PDB file of N, CA and C in Angstrom:
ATOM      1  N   UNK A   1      30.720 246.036 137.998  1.00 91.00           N
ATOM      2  CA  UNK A   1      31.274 244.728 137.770  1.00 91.00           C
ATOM      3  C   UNK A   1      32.454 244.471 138.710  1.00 91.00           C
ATOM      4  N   UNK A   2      33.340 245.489 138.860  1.00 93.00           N
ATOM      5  CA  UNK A   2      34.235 245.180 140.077  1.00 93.00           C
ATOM      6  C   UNK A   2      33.911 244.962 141.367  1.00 93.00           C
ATOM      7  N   UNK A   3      32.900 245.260 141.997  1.00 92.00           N
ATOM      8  CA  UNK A   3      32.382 244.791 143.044  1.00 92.00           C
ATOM      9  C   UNK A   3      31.803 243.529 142.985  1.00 92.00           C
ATOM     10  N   UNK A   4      31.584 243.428 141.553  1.00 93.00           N
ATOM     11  CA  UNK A   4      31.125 241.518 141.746  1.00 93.00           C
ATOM     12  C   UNK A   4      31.631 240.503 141.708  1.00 93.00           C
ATOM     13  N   UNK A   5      33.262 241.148 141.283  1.00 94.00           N
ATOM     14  CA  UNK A   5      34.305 240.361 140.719  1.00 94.00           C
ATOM     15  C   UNK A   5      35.565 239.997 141.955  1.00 94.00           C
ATOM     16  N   UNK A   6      36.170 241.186 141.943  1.00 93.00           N
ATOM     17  CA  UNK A   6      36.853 241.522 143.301  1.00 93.00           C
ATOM     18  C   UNK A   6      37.279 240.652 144.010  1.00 93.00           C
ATOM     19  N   UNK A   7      36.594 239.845 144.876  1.00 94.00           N
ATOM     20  CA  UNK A   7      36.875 239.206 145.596  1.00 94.00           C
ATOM     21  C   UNK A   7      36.851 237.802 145.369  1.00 94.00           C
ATOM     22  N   UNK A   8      37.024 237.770 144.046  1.00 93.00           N
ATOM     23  CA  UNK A   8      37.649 236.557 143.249  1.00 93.00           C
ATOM     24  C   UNK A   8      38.745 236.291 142.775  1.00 93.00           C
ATOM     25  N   UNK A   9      39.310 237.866 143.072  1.00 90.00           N
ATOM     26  CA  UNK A   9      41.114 237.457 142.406  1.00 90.00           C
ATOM     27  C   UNK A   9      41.006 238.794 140.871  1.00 90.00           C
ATOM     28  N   UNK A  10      40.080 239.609 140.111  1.00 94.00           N
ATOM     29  CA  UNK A  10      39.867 240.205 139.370  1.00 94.00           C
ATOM     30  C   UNK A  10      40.316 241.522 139.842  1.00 94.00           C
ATOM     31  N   UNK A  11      40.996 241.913 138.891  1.00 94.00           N
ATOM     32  CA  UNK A  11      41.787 243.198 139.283  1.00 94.00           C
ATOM     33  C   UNK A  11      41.615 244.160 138.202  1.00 94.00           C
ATOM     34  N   UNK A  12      41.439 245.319 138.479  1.00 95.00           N
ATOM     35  CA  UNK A  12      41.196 246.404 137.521  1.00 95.00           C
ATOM     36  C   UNK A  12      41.532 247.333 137.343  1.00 95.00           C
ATOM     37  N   UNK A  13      41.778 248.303 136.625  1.00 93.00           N
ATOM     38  CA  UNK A  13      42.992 249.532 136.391  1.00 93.00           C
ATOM     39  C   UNK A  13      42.607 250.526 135.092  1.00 93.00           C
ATOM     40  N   UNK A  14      41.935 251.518 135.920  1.00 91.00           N
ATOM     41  CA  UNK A  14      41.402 252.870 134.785  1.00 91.00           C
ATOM     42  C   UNK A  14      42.589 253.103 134.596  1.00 91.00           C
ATOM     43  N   UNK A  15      42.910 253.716 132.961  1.00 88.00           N
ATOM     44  CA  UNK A  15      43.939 254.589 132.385  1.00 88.00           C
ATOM     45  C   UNK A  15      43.263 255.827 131.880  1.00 88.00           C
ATOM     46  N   UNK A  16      43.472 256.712 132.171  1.00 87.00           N
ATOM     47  CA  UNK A  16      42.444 258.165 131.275  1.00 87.00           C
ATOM     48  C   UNK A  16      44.115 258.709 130.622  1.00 87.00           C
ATOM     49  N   UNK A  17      43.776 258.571 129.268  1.00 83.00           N
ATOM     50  CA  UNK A  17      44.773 259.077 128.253  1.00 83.00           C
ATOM     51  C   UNK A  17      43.975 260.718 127.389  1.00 83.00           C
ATOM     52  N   UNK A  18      42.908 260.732 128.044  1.00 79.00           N
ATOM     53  CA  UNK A  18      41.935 261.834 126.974  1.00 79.00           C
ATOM     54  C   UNK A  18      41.967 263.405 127.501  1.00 79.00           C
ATOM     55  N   UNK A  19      41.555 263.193 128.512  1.00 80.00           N
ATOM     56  CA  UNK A  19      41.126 263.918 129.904  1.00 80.00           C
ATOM     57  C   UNK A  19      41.977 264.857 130.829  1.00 80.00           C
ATOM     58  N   UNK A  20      41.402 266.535 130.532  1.00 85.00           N
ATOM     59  CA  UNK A  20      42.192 266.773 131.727  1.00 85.00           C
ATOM     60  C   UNK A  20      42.357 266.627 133.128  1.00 85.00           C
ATOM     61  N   UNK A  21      43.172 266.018 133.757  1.00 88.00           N
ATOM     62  CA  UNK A  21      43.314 265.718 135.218  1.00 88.00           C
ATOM     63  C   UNK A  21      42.229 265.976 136.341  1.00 88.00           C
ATOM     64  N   UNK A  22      42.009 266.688 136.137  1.00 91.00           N
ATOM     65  CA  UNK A  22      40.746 267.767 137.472  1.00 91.00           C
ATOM     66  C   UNK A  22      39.514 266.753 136.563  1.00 91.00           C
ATOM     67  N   UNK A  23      39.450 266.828 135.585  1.00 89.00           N
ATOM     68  CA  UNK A  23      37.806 265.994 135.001  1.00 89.00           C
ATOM     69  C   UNK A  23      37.841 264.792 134.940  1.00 89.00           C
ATOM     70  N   UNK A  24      39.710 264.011 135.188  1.00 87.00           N
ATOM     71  CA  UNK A  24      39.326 262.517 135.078  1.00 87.00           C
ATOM     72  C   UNK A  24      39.179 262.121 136.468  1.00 87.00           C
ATOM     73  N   UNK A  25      39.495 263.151 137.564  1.00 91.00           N
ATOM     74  CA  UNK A  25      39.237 262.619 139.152  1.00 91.00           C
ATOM     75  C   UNK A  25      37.808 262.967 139.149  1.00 91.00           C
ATOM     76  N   UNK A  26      37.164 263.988 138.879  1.00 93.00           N
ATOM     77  CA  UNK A  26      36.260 264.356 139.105  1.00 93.00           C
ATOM     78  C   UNK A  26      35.225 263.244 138.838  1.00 93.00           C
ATOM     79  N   UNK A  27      35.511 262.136 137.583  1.00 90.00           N
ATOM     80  CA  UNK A  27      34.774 261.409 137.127  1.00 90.00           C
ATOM     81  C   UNK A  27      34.571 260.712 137.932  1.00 90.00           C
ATOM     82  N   UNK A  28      35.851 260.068 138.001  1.00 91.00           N
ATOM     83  CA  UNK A  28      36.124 258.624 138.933  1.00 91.00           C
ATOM     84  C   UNK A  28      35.628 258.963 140.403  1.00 91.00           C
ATOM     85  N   UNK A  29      35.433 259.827 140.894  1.00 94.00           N
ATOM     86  CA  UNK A  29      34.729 260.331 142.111  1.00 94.00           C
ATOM     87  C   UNK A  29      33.273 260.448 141.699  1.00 94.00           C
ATOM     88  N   UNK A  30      32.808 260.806 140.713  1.00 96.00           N
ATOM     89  CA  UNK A  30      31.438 260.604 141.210  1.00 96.00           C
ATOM     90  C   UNK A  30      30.809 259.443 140.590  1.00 96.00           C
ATOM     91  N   UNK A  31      31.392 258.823 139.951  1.00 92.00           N
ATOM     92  CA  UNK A  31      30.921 257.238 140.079  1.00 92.00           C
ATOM     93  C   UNK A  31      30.638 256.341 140.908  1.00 92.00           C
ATOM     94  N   UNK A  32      32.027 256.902 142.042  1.00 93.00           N
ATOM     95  CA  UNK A  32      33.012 256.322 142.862  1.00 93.00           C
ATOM     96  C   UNK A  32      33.225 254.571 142.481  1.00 93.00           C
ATOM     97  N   UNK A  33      34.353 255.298 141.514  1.00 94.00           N
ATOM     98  CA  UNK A  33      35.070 253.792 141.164  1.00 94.00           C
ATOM     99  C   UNK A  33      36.011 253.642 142.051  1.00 94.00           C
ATOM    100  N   UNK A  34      36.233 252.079 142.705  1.00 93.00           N
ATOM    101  CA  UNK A  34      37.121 251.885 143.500  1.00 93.00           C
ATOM    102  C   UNK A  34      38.099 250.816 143.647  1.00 93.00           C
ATOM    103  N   UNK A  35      38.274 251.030 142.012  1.00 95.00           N
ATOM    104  CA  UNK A  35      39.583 250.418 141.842  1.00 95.00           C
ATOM    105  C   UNK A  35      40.387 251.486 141.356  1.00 95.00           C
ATOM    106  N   UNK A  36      41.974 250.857 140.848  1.00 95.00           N
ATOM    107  CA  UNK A  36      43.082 251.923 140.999  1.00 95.00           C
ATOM    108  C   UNK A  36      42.698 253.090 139.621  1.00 95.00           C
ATOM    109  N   UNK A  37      43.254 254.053 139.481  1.00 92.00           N
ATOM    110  CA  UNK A  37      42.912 254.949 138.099  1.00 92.00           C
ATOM    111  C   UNK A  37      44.396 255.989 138.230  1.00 92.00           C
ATOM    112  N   UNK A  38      44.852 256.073 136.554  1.00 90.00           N
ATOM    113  CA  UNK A  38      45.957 256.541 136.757  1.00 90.00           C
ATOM    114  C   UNK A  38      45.741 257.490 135.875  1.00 90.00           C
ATOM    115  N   UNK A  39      46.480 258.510 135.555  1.00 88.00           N
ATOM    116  CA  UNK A  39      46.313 259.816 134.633  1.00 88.00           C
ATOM    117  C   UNK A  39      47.432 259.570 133.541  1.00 88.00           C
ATOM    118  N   UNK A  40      47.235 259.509 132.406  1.00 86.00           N
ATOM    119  CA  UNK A  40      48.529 259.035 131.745  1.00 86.00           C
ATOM    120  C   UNK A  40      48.153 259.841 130.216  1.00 86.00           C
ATOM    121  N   UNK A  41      48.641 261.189 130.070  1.00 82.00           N
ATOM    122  CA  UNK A  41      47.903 261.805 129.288  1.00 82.00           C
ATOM    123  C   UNK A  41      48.893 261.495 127.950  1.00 82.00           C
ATOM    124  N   UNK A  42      49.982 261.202 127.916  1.00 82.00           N
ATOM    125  CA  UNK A  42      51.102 260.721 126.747  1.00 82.00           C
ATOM    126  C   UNK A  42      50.805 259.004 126.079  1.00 82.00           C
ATOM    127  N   UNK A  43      49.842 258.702 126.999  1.00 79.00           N
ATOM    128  CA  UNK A  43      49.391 257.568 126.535  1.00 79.00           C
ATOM    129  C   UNK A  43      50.681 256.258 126.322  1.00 79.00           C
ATOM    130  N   UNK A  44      51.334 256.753 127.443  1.00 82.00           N
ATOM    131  CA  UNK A  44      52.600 255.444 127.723  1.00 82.00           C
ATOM    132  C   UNK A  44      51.848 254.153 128.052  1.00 82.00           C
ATOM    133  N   UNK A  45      51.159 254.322 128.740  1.00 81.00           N
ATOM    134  CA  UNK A  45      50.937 252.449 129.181  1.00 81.00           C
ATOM    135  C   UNK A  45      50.054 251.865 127.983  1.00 81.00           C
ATOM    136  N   UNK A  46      49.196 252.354 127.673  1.00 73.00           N
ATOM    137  CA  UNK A  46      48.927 251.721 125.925  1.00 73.00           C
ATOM    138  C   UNK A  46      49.355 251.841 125.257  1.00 73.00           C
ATOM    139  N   UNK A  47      50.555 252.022 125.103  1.00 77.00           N
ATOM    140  CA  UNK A  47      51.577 251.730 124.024  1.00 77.00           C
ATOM    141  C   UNK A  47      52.360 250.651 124.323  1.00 77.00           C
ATOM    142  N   UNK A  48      52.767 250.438 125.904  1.00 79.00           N
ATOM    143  CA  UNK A  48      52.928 249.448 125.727  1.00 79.00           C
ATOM    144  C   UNK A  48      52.519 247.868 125.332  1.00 79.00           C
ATOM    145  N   UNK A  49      51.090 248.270 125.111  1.00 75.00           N
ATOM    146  CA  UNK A  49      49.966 247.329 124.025  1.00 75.00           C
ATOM    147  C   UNK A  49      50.543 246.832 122.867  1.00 75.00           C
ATOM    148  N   UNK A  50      51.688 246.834 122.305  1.00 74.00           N
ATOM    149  CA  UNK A  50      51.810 246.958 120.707  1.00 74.00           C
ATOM    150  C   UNK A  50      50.959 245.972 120.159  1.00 74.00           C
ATOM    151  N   UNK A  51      50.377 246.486 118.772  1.00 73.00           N
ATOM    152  CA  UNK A  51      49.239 245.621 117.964  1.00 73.00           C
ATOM    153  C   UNK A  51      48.157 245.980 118.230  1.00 73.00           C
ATOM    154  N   UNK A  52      47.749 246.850 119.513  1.00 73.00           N
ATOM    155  CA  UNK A  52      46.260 247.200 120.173  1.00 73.00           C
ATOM    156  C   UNK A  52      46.327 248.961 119.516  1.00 73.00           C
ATOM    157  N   UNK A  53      45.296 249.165 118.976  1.00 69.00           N
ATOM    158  CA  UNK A  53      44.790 251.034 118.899  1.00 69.00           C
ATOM    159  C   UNK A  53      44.949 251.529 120.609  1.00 69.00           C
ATOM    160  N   UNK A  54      45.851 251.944 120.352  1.00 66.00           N
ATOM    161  CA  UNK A  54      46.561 253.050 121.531  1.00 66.00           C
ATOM    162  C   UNK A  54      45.229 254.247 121.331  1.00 66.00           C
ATOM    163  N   UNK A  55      44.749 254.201 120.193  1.00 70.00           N
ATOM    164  CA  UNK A  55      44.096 256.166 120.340  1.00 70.00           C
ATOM    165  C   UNK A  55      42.894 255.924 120.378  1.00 70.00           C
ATOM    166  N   UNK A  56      42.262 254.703 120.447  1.00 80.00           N
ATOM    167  CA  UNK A  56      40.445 254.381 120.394  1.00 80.00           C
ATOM    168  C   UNK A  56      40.528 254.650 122.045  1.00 80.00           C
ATOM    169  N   UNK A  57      39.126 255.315 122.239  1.00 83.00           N
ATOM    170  CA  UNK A  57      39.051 255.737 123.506  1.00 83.00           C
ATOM    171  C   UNK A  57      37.332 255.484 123.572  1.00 83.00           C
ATOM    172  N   UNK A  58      36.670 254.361 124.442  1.00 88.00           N
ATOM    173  CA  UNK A  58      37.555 253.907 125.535  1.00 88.00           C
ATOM    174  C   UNK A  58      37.850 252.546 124.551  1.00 88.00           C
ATOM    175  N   UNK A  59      38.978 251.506 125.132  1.00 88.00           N
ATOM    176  CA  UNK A  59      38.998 250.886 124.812  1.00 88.00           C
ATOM    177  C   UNK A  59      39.189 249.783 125.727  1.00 88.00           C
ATOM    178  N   UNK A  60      39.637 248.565 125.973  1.00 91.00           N
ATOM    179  CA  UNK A  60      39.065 247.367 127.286  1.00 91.00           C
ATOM    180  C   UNK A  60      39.852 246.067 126.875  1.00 91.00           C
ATOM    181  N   UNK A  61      41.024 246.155 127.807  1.00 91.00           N
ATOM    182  CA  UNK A  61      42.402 245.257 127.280  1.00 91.00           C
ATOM    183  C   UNK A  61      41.917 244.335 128.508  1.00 91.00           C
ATOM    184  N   UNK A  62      41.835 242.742 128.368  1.00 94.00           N
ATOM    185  CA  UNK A  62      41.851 242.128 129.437  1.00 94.00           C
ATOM    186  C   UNK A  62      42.915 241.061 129.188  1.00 94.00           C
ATOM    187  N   UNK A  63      43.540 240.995 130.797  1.00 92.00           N
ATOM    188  CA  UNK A  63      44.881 240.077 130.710  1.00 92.00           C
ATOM    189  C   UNK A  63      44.355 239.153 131.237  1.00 92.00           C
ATOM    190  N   UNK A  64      45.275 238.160 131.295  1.00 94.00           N
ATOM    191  CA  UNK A  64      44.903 236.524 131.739  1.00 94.00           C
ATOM    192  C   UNK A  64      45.569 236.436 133.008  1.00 94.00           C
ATOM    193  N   UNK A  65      45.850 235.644 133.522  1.00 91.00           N
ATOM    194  CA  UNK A  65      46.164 235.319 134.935  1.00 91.00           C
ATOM    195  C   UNK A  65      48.060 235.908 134.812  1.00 91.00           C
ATOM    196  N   UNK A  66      48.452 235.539 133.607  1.00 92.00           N
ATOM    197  CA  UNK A  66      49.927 235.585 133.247  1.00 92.00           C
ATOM    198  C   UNK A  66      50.174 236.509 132.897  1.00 92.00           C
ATOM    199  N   UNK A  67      49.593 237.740 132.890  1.00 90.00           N
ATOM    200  CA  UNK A  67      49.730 239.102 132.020  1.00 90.00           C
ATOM    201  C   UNK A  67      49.264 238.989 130.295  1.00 90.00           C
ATOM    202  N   UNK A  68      48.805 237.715 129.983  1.00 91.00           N
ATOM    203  CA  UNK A  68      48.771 237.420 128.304  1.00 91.00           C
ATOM    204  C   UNK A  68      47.508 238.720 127.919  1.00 91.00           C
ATOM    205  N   UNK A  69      47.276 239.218 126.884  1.00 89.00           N
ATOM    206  CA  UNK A  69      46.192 239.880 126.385  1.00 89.00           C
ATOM    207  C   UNK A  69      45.169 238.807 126.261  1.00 89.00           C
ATOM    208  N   UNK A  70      44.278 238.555 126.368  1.00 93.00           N
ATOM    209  CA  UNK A  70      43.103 237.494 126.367  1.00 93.00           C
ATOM    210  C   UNK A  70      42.083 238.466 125.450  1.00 93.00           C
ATOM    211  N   UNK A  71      41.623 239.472 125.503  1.00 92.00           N
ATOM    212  CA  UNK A  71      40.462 239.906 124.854  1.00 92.00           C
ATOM    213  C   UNK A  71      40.934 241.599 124.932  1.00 92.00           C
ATOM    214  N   UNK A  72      40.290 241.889 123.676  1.00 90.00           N
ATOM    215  CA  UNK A  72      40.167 243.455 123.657  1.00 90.00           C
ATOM    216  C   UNK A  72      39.489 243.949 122.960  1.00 90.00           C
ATOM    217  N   UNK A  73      38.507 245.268 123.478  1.00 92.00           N
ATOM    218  CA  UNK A  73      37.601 245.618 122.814  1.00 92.00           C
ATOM    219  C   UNK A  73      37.663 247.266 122.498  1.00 92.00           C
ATOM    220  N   UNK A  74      37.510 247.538 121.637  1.00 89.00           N
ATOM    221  CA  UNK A  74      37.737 248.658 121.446  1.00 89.00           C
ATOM    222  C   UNK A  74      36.320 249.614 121.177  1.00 89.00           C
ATOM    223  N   UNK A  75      36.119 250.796 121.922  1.00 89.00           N
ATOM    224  CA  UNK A  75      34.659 251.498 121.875  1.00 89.00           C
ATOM    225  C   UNK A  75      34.157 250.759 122.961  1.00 89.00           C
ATOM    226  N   UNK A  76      32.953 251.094 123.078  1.00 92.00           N
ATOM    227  CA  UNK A  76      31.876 250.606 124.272  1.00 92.00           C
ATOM    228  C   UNK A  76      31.995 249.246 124.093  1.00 92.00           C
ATOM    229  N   UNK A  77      31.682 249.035 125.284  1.00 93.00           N
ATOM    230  CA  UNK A  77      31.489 247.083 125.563  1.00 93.00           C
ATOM    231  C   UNK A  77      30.207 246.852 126.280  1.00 93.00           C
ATOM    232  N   UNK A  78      29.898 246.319 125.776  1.00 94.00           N
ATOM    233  CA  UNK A  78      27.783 245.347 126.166  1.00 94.00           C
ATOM    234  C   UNK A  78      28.542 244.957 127.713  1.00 94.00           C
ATOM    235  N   UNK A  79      27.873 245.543 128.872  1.00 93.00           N
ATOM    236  CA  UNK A  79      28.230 244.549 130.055  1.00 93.00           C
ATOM    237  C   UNK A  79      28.240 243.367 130.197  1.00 93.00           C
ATOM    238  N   UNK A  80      27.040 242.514 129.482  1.00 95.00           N
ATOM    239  CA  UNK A  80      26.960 241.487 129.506  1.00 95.00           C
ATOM    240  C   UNK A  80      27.977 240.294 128.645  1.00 95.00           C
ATOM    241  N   UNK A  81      28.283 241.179 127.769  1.00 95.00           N
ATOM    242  CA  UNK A  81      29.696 240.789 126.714  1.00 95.00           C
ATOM    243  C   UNK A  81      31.188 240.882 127.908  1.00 95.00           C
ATOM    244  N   UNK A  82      31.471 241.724 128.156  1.00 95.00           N
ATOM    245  CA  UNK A  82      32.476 242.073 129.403  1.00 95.00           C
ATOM    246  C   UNK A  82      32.358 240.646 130.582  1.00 95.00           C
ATOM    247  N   UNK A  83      31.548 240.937 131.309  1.00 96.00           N
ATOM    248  CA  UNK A  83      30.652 239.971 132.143  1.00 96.00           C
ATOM    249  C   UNK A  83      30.945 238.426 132.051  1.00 96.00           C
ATOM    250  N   UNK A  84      31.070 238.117 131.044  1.00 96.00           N
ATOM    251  CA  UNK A  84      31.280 236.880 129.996  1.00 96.00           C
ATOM    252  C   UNK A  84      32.728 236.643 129.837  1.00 96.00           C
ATOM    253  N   UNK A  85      33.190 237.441 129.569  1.00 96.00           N
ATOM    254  CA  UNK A  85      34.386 237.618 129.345  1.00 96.00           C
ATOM    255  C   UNK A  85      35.629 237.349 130.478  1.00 96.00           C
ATOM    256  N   UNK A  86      35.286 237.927 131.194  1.00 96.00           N
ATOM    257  CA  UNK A  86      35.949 238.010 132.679  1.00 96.00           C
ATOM    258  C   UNK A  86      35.320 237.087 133.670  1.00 96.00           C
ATOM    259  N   UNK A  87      34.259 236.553 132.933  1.00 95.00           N
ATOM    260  CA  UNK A  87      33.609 234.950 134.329  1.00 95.00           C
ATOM    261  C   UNK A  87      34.228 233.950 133.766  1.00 95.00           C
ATOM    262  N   UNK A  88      34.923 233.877 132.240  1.00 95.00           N
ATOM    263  CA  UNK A  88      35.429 232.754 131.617  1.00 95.00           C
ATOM    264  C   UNK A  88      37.248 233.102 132.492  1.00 95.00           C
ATOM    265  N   UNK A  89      38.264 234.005 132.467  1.00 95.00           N
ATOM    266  CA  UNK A  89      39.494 234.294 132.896  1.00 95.00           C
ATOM    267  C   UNK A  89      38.908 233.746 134.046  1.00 95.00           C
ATOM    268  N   UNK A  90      38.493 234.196 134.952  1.00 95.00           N
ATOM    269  CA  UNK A  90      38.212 233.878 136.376  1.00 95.00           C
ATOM    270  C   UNK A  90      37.889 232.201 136.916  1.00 95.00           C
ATOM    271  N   UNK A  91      37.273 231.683 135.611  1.00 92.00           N
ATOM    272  CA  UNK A  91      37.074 229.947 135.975  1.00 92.00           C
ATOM    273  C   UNK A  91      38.667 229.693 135.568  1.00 92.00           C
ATOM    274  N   UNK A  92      39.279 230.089 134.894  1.00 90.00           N
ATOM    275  CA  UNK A  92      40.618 229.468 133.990  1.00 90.00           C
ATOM    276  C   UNK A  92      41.425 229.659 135.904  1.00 90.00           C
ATOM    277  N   UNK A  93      41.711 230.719 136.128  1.00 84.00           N
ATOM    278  CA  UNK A  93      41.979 230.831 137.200  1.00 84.00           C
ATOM    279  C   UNK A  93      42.180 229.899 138.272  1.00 84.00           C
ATOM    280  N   UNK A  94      40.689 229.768 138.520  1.00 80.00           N
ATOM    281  CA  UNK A  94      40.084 228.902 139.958  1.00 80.00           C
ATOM    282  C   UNK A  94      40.685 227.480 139.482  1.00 80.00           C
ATOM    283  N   UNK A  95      40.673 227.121 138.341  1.00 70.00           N
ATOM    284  CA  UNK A  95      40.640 226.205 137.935  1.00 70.00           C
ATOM    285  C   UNK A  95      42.264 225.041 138.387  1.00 70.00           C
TER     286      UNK A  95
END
């Protein structure tokens, strides 16, 4: 989805809060995801979520153009649900 998005202004940012280090690069390499991914095993940047489950893993915070929380899903997300989700931020955007 980031390659379809991307070059619309959609920006994206793995957090691995679960994972030891060597297995969350290892991941993100053989996916080859190529957007940013950070290692954050104290789980600081979802906390700074307050109101969002910091400990559901995975979980799928999307911001709005302003930093606002717009949607969040917690557990797996239907691509096509995601998809939807992020083509609606992206018209608000253009708009």
């Amino acid at each position: 989805m980031h390659a379809d998005v991307a070059d619309r202004g959609a920006q994206f940012l793995g957090i691995d809060v679960k994972d030891q280090r060597q297995m969350a690069v290892a991941f993100v390499e053989r996916l080859g995801v190529a957007y940013p991914s950070v290692f954050d095993p104290r789980g600081e940047v979802a906390m700074a979520f307050r109101g969002f489950p910091a400990n559901v893993v995975p979980s799928t915070i999307l911001l709005d153009r302003d930093g606002r929380v717009a949607a969040v899903y917690t557990g797996q997300v239907r691509g096509d649900d995601l998809r939807a989700a992020v083509e609606l931020l992206i018209e608000e955007t253009e708009a």
